[in-house]
Short mmCIF file of C-alpha atoms (C1' of nucleotides) in Angstrom, two decimals:
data_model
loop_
_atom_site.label_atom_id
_atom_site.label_comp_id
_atom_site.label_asym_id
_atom_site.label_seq_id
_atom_site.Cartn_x
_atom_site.Cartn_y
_atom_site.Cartn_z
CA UNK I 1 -5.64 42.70 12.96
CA UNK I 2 -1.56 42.34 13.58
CA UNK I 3 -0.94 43.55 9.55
CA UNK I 4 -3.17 46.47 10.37
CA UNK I 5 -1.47 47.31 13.25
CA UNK I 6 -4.40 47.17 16.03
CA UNK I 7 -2.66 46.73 19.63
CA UNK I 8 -5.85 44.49 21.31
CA UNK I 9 -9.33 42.89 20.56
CA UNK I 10 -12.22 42.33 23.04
CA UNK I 11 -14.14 39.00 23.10
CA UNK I 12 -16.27 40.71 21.34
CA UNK I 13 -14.44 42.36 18.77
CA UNK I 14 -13.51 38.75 17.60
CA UNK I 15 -16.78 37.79 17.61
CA UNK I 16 -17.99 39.45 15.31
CA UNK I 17 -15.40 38.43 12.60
CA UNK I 18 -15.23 34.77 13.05
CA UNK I 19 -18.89 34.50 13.75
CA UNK I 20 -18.63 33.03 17.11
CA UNK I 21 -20.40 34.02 20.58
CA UNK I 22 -17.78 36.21 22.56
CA UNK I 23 -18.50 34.07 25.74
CA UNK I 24 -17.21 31.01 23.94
CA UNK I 25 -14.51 32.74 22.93
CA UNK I 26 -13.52 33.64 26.61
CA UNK I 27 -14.30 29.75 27.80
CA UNK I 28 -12.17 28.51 25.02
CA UNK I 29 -9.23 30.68 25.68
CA UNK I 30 -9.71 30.03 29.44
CA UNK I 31 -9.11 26.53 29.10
CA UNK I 32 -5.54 27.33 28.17
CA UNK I 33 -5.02 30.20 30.64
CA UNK I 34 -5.17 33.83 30.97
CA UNK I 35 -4.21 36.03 28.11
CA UNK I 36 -6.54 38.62 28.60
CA UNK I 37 -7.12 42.35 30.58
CA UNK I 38 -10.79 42.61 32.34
CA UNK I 39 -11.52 45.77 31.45
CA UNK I 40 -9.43 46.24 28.01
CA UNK I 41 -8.89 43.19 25.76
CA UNK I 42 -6.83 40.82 24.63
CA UNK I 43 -3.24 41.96 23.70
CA UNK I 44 -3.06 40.70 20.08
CA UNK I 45 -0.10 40.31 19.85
CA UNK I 46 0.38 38.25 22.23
CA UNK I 47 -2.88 36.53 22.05
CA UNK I 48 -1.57 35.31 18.39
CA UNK I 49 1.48 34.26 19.94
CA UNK I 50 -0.24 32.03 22.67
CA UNK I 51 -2.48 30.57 20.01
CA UNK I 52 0.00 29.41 18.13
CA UNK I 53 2.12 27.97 20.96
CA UNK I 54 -1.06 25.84 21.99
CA UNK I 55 -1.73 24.73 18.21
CA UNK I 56 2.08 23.96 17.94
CA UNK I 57 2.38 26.52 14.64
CA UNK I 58 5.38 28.29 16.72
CA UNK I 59 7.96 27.33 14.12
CA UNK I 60 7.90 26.80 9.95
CA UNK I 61 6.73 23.27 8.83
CA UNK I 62 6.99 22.26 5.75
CA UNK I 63 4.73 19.40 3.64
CA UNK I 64 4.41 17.56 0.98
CA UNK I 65 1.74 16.70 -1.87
CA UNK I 66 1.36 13.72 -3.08
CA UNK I 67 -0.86 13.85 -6.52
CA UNK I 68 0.03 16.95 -8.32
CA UNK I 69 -3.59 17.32 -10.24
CA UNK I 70 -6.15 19.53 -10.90
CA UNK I 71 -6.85 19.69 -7.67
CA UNK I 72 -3.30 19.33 -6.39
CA UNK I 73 -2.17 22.29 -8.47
CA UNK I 74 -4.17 24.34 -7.38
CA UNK I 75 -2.96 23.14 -3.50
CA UNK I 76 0.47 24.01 -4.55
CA UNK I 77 -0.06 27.38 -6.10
CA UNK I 78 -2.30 28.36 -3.20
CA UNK I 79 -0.71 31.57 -1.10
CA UNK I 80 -3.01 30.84 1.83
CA UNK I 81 -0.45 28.51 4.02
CA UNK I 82 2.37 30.98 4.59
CA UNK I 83 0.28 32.86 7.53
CA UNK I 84 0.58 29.70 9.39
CA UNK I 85 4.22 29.18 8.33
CA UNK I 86 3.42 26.55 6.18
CA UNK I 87 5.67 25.89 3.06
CA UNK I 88 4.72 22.88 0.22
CA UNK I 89 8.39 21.68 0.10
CA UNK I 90 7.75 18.61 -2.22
CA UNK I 91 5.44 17.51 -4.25
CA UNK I 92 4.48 13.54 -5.94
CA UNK I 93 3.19 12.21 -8.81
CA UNK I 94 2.84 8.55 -10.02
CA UNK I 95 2.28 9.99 -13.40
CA UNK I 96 5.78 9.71 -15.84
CA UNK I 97 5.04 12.84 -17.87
CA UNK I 98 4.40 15.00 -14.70
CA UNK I 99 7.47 13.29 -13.10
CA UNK I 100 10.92 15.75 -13.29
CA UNK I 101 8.60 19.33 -14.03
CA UNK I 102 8.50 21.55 -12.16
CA UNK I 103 5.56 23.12 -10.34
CA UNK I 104 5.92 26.10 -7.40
CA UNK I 105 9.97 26.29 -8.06
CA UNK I 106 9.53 22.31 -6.88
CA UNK I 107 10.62 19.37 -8.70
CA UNK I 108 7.65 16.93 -8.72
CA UNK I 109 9.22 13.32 -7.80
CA UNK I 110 8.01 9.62 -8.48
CA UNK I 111 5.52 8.55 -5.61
CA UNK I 112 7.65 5.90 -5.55
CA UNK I 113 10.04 7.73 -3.85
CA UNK I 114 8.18 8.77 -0.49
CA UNK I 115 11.04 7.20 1.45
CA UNK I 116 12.94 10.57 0.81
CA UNK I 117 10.81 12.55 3.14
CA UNK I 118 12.29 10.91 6.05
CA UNK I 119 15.62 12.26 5.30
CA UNK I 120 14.27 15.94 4.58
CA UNK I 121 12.32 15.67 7.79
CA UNK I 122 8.91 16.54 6.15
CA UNK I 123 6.30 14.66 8.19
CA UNK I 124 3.10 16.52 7.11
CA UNK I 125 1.26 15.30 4.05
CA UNK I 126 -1.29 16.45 1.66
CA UNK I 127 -3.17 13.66 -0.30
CA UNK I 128 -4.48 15.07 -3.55
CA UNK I 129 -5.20 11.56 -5.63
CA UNK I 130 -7.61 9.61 -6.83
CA UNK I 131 -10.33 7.96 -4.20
CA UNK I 132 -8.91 4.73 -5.07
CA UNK I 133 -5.22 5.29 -4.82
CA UNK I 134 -5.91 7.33 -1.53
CA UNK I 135 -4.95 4.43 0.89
CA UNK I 136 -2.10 2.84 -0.39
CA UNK I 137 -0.81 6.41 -0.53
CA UNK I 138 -1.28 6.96 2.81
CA UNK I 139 -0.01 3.48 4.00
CA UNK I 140 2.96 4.73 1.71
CA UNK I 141 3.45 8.19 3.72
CA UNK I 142 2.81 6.36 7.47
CA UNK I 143 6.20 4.26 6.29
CA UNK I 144 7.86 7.56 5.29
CA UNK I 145 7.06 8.55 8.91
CA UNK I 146 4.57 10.93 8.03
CA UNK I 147 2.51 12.16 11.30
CA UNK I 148 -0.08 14.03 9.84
CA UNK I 149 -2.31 13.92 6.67
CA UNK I 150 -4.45 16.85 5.02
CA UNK I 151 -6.48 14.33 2.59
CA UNK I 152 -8.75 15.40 0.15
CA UNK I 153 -9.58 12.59 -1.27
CA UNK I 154 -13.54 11.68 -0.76
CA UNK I 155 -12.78 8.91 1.93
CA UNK I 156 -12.00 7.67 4.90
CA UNK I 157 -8.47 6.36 5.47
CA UNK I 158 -7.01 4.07 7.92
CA UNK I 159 -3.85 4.67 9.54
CA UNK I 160 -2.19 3.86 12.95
CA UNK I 161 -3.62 6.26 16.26
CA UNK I 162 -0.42 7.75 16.29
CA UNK I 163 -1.31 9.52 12.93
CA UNK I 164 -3.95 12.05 12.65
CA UNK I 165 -6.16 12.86 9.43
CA UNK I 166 -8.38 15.59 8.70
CA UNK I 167 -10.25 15.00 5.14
CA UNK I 168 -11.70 17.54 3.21
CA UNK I 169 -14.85 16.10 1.09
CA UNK I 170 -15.28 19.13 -1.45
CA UNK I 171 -18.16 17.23 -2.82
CA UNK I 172 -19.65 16.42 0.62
CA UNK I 173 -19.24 20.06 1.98
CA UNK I 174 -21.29 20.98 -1.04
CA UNK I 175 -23.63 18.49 -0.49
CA UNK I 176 -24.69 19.46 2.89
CA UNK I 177 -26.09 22.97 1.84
CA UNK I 178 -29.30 22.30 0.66
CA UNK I 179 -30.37 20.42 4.19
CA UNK I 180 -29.84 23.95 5.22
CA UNK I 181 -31.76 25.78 2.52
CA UNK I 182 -35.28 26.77 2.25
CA UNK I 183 -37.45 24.18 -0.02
CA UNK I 184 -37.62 25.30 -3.64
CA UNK B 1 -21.23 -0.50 -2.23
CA UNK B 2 -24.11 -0.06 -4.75
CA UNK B 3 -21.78 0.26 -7.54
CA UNK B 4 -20.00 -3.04 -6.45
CA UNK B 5 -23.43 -4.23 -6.80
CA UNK B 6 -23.63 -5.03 -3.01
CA UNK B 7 -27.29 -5.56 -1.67
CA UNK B 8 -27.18 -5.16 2.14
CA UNK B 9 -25.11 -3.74 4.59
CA UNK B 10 -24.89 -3.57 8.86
CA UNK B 11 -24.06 -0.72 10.54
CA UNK B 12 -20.84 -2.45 11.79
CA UNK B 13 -19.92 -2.69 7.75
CA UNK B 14 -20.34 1.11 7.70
CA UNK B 15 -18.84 1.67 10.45
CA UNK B 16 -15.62 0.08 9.38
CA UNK B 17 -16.19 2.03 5.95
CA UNK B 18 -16.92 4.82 7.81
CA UNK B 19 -14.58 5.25 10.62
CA UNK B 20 -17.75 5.89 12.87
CA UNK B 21 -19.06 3.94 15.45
CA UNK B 22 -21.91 1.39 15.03
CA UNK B 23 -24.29 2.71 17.80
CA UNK B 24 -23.35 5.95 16.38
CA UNK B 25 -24.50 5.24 12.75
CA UNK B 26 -27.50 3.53 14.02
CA UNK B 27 -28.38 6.04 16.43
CA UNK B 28 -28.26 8.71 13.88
CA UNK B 29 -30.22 7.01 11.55
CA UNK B 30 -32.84 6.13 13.99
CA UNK B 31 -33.74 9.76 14.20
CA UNK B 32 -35.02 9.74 11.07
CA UNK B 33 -36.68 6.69 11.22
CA UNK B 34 -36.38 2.84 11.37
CA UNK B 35 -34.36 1.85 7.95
CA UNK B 36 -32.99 -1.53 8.58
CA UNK B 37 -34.11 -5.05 9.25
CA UNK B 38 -32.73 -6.23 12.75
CA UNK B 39 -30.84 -9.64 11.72
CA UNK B 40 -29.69 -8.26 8.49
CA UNK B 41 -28.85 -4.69 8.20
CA UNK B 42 -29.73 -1.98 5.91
CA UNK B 43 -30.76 -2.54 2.25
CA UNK B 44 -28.35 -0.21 0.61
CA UNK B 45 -30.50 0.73 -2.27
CA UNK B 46 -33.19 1.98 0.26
CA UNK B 47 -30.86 3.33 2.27
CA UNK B 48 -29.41 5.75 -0.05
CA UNK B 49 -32.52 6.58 -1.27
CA UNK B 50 -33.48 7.60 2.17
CA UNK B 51 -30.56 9.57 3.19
CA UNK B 52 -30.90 11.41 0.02
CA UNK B 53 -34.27 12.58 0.44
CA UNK B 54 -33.02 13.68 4.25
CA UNK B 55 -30.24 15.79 3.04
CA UNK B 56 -32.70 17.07 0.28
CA UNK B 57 -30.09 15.38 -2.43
CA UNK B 58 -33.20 13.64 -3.95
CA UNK B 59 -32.97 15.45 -7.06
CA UNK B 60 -29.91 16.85 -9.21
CA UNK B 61 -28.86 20.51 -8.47
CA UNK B 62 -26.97 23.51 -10.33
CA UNK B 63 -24.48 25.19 -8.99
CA UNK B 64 -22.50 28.65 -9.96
CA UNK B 65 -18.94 29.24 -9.33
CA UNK B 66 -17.18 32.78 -8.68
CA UNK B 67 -13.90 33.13 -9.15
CA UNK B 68 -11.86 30.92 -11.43
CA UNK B 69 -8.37 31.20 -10.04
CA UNK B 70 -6.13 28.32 -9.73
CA UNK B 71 -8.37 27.05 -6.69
CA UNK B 72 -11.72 27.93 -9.07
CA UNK B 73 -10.42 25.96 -12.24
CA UNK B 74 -9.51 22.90 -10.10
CA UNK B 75 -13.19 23.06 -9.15
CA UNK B 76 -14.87 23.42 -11.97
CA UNK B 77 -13.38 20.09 -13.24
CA UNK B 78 -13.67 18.23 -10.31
CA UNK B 79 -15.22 14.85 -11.05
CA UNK B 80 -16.39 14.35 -7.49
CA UNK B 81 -19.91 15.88 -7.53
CA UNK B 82 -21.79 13.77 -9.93
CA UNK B 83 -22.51 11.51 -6.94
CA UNK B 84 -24.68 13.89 -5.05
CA UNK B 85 -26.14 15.16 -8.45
CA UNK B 86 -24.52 18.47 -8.37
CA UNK B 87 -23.42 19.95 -11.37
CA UNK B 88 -21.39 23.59 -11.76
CA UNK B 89 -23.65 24.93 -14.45
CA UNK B 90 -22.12 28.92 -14.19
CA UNK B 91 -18.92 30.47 -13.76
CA UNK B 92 -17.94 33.87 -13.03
CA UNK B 93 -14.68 36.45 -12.82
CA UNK B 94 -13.97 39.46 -12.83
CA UNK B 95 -10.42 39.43 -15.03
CA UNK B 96 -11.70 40.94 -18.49
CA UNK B 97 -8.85 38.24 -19.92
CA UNK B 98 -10.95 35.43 -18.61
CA UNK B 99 -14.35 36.94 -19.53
CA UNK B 100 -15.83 34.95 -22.64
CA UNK B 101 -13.09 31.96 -22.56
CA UNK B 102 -14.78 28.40 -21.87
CA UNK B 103 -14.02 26.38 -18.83
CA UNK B 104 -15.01 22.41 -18.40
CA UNK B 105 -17.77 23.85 -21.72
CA UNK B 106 -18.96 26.71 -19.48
CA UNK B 107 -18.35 30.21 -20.50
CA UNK B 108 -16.91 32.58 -18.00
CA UNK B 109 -19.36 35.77 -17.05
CA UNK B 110 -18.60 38.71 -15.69
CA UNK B 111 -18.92 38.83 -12.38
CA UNK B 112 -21.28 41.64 -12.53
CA UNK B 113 -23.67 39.67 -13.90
CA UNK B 114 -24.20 37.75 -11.35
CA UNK B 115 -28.29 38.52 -10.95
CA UNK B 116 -28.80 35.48 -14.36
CA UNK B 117 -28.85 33.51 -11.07
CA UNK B 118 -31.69 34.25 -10.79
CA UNK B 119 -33.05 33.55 -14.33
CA UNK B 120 -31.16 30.09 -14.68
CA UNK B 121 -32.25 29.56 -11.07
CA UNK B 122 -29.37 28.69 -9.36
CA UNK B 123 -29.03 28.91 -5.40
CA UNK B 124 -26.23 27.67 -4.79
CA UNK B 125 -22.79 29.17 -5.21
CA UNK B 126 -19.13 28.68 -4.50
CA UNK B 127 -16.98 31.47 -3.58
CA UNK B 128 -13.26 30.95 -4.98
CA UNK B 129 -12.67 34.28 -5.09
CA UNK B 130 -9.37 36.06 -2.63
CA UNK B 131 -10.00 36.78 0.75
CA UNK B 132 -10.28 40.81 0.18
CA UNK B 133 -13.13 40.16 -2.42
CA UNK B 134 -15.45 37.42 -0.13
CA UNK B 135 -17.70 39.45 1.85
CA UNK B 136 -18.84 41.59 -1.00
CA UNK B 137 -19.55 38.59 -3.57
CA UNK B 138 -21.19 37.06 -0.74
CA UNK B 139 -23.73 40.17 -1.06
CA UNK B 140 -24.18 40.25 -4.65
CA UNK B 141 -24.86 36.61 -4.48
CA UNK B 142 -27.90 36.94 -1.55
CA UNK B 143 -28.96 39.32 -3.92
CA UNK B 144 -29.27 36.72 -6.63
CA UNK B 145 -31.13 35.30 -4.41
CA UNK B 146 -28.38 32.27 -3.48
CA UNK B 147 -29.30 30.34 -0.83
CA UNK B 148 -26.59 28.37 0.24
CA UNK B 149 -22.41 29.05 -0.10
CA UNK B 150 -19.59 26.59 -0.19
CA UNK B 151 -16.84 29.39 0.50
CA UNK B 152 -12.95 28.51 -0.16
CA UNK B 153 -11.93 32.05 0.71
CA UNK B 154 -10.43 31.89 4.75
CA UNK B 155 -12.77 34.05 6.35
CA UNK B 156 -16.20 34.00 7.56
CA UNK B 157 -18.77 35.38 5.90
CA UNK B 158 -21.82 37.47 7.06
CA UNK B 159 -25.05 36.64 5.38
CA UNK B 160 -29.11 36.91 6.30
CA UNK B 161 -30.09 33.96 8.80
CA UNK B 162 -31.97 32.19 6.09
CA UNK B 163 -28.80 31.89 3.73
CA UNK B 164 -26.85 28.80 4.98
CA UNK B 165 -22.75 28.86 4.32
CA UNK B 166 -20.28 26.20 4.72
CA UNK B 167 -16.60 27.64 4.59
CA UNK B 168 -13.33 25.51 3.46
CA UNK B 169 -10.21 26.91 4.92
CA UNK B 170 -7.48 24.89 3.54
CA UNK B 171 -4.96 26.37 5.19
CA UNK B 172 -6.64 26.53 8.64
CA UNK B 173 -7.32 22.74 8.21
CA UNK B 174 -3.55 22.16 7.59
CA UNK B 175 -2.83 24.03 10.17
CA UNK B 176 -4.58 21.89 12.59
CA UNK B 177 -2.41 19.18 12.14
CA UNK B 178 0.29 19.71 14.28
CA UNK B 179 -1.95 20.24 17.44
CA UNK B 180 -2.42 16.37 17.40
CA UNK B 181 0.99 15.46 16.36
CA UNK B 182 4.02 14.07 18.47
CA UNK B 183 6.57 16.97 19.68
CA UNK B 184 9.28 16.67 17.23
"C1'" DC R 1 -28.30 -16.12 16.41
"C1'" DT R 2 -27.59 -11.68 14.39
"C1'" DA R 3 -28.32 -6.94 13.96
"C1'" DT R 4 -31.59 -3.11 14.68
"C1'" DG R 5 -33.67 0.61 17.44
"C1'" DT R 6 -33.91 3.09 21.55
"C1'" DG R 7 -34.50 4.32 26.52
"C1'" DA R 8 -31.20 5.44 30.14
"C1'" DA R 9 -26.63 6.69 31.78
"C1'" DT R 10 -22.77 9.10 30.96
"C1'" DT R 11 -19.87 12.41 29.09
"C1'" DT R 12 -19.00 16.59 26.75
"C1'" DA R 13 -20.14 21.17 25.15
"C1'" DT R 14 -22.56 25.45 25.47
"C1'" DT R 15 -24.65 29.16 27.82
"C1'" DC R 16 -25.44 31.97 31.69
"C1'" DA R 17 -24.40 35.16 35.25
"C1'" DC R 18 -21.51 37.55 37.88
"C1'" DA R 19 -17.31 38.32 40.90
"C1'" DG R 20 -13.25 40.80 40.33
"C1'" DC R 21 -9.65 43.36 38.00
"C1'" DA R 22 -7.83 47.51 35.17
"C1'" DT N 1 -17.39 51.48 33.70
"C1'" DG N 2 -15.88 47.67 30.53
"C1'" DC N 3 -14.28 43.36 29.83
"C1'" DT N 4 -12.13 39.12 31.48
"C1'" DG N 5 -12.32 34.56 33.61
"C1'" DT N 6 -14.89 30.99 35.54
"C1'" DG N 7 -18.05 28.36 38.59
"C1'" DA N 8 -22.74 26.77 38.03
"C1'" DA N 9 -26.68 25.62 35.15
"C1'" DT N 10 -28.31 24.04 31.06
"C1'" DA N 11 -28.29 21.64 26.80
"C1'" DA N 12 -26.49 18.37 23.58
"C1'" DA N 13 -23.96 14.48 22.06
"C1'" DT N 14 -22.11 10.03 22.85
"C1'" DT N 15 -22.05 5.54 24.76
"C1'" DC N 16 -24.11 1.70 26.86
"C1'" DA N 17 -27.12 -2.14 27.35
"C1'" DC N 18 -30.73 -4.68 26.05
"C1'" DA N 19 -35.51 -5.62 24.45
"C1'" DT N 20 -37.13 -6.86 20.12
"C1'" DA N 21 -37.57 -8.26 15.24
"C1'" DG N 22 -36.09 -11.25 11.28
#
DNA sequence: CTATGTGAATTTATTCACAGCA
DNA sequence: TGCTGTGAATAAATTCACATAG
């Protein structure tokens, strides 16, 4: 709505395009304070500004993959990340062939090496590798003083409280649909 | 844990597996019926079998794929569905340059063929396709009479109430990360 | 003795309904 | 008049605690 230069949205007007009730909307932003103008809308704007204040997305961050294949690839050639000011700013591979190419203008470096993200301050992580490697990796990446971990590997993974993990199951996410779907 | 041959297992196993909480695990189960032998735990064979035929995974499925981009290709030879018996049996574009080629032994269709769905019975599709183009392959999909959509493009999608859709927003979910990360 | 299954208690989330502001 | 913001009401999910079965 900001690229197509709209000045404000109503609770409901957002509704409708993330497919959410208009009175949750309202609650949720509530919780966090007044953005809003009874009677007009919410100043986008600013709204977007405020959002990404509260979700901390105020300022670039950059991350690193670790496991640069099929999957991971396609991670690091995806344009999707820049709206949030997100930038893939190394990548990792424990294969030797892979190891020195380059992929996305970015040298792909030994996984052995996952010390070196301390010094370039990159302490966000995506895990694209294998289910069994996934662990070690990210025991690997908590030493590096990674904070958070995007891990799409099809498991759980332990790490200290201080660290947070969100894992995308592809496979799972697929596998939930036909609960959902009509017998047949 | 039936691969490692492993005969029984108690909900505090899976929990630690897991990351969920015992009563949780045996709560939810319990909704569906009594599974397990108290003293023991569940018999993991059984189990499965059970939670299969809940989630309606009891026998194997085909599903099509639209749009076979970086994010598409990555996909399509993804080893991770064979465990829920899914198998990507279609795939479609619409770049004339990828019409015909093969992909993981599938041949690419045009995208405005979409209605074979129908013929090969498949209803269930994943959108891969850019943001601009989601809403309308979402149509032509309902009206292949797709039933449920696992959709990678970041937006939400409108569809009749009895067509289910699950959407993957990559970016969104990396984006969440620094909400529950230390200031720094 | 161990581990399930489940009522009851608690906590959290959603929905309603409307006062109040532009 | 239109839309926000929010207390109150309702609904749902989580956690506890323990009776019960192997």
């Amino acid at each position: 709505m900001l690229k197509e230069g709209q000045k404000s949205a109503s609770s409901h007007n957002l509704s409708g395009l993330l497919g959410i009730n208009a009175w949750q909307i309202r609650k949720d932003f509530s919780y966090f304070g007044a953005f809003g103008t009874p009677g007009v809308g919410y100043d986008i704007e600013k709204l977007v500004k405020q959002v990404k204040k509260i979700l901390k997305l105020n300022e670039p961050k950059k991350a690193a993959l670790i496991g640069v294949g099929n999957l991971g690839s396609a991670v690091m050639s995806y344009a999707g990340f820049g709206i949030y000011d997100f930038n893939i700013a190394a990548a990792f591979d424990i294969n030797p062939k892979k190891i020195g190419r380059k992929i996305s203008n970015i040298r792909i470096e030994d996984v052995s090496n996952l010390q070196v993200l301390k010094k370039q301050k990159i302490n966000i992580a995506i895990i694209a590798v294998p289910r069994e490697a996934a662990q070690q990796t990210a025991d690997a990446l908590v030493k590096a003083g990674v904070k958070g971990i995007l891990n799409f590997s099809p498991c759980h993974i332990k790490v200290p409280k201080k660290v947070k993990v969100i894992t995308i199951d592809i496979a799972m996410d697929l596998a939930r649909l036909p609960y959902y779907m009509p017998a047949g």
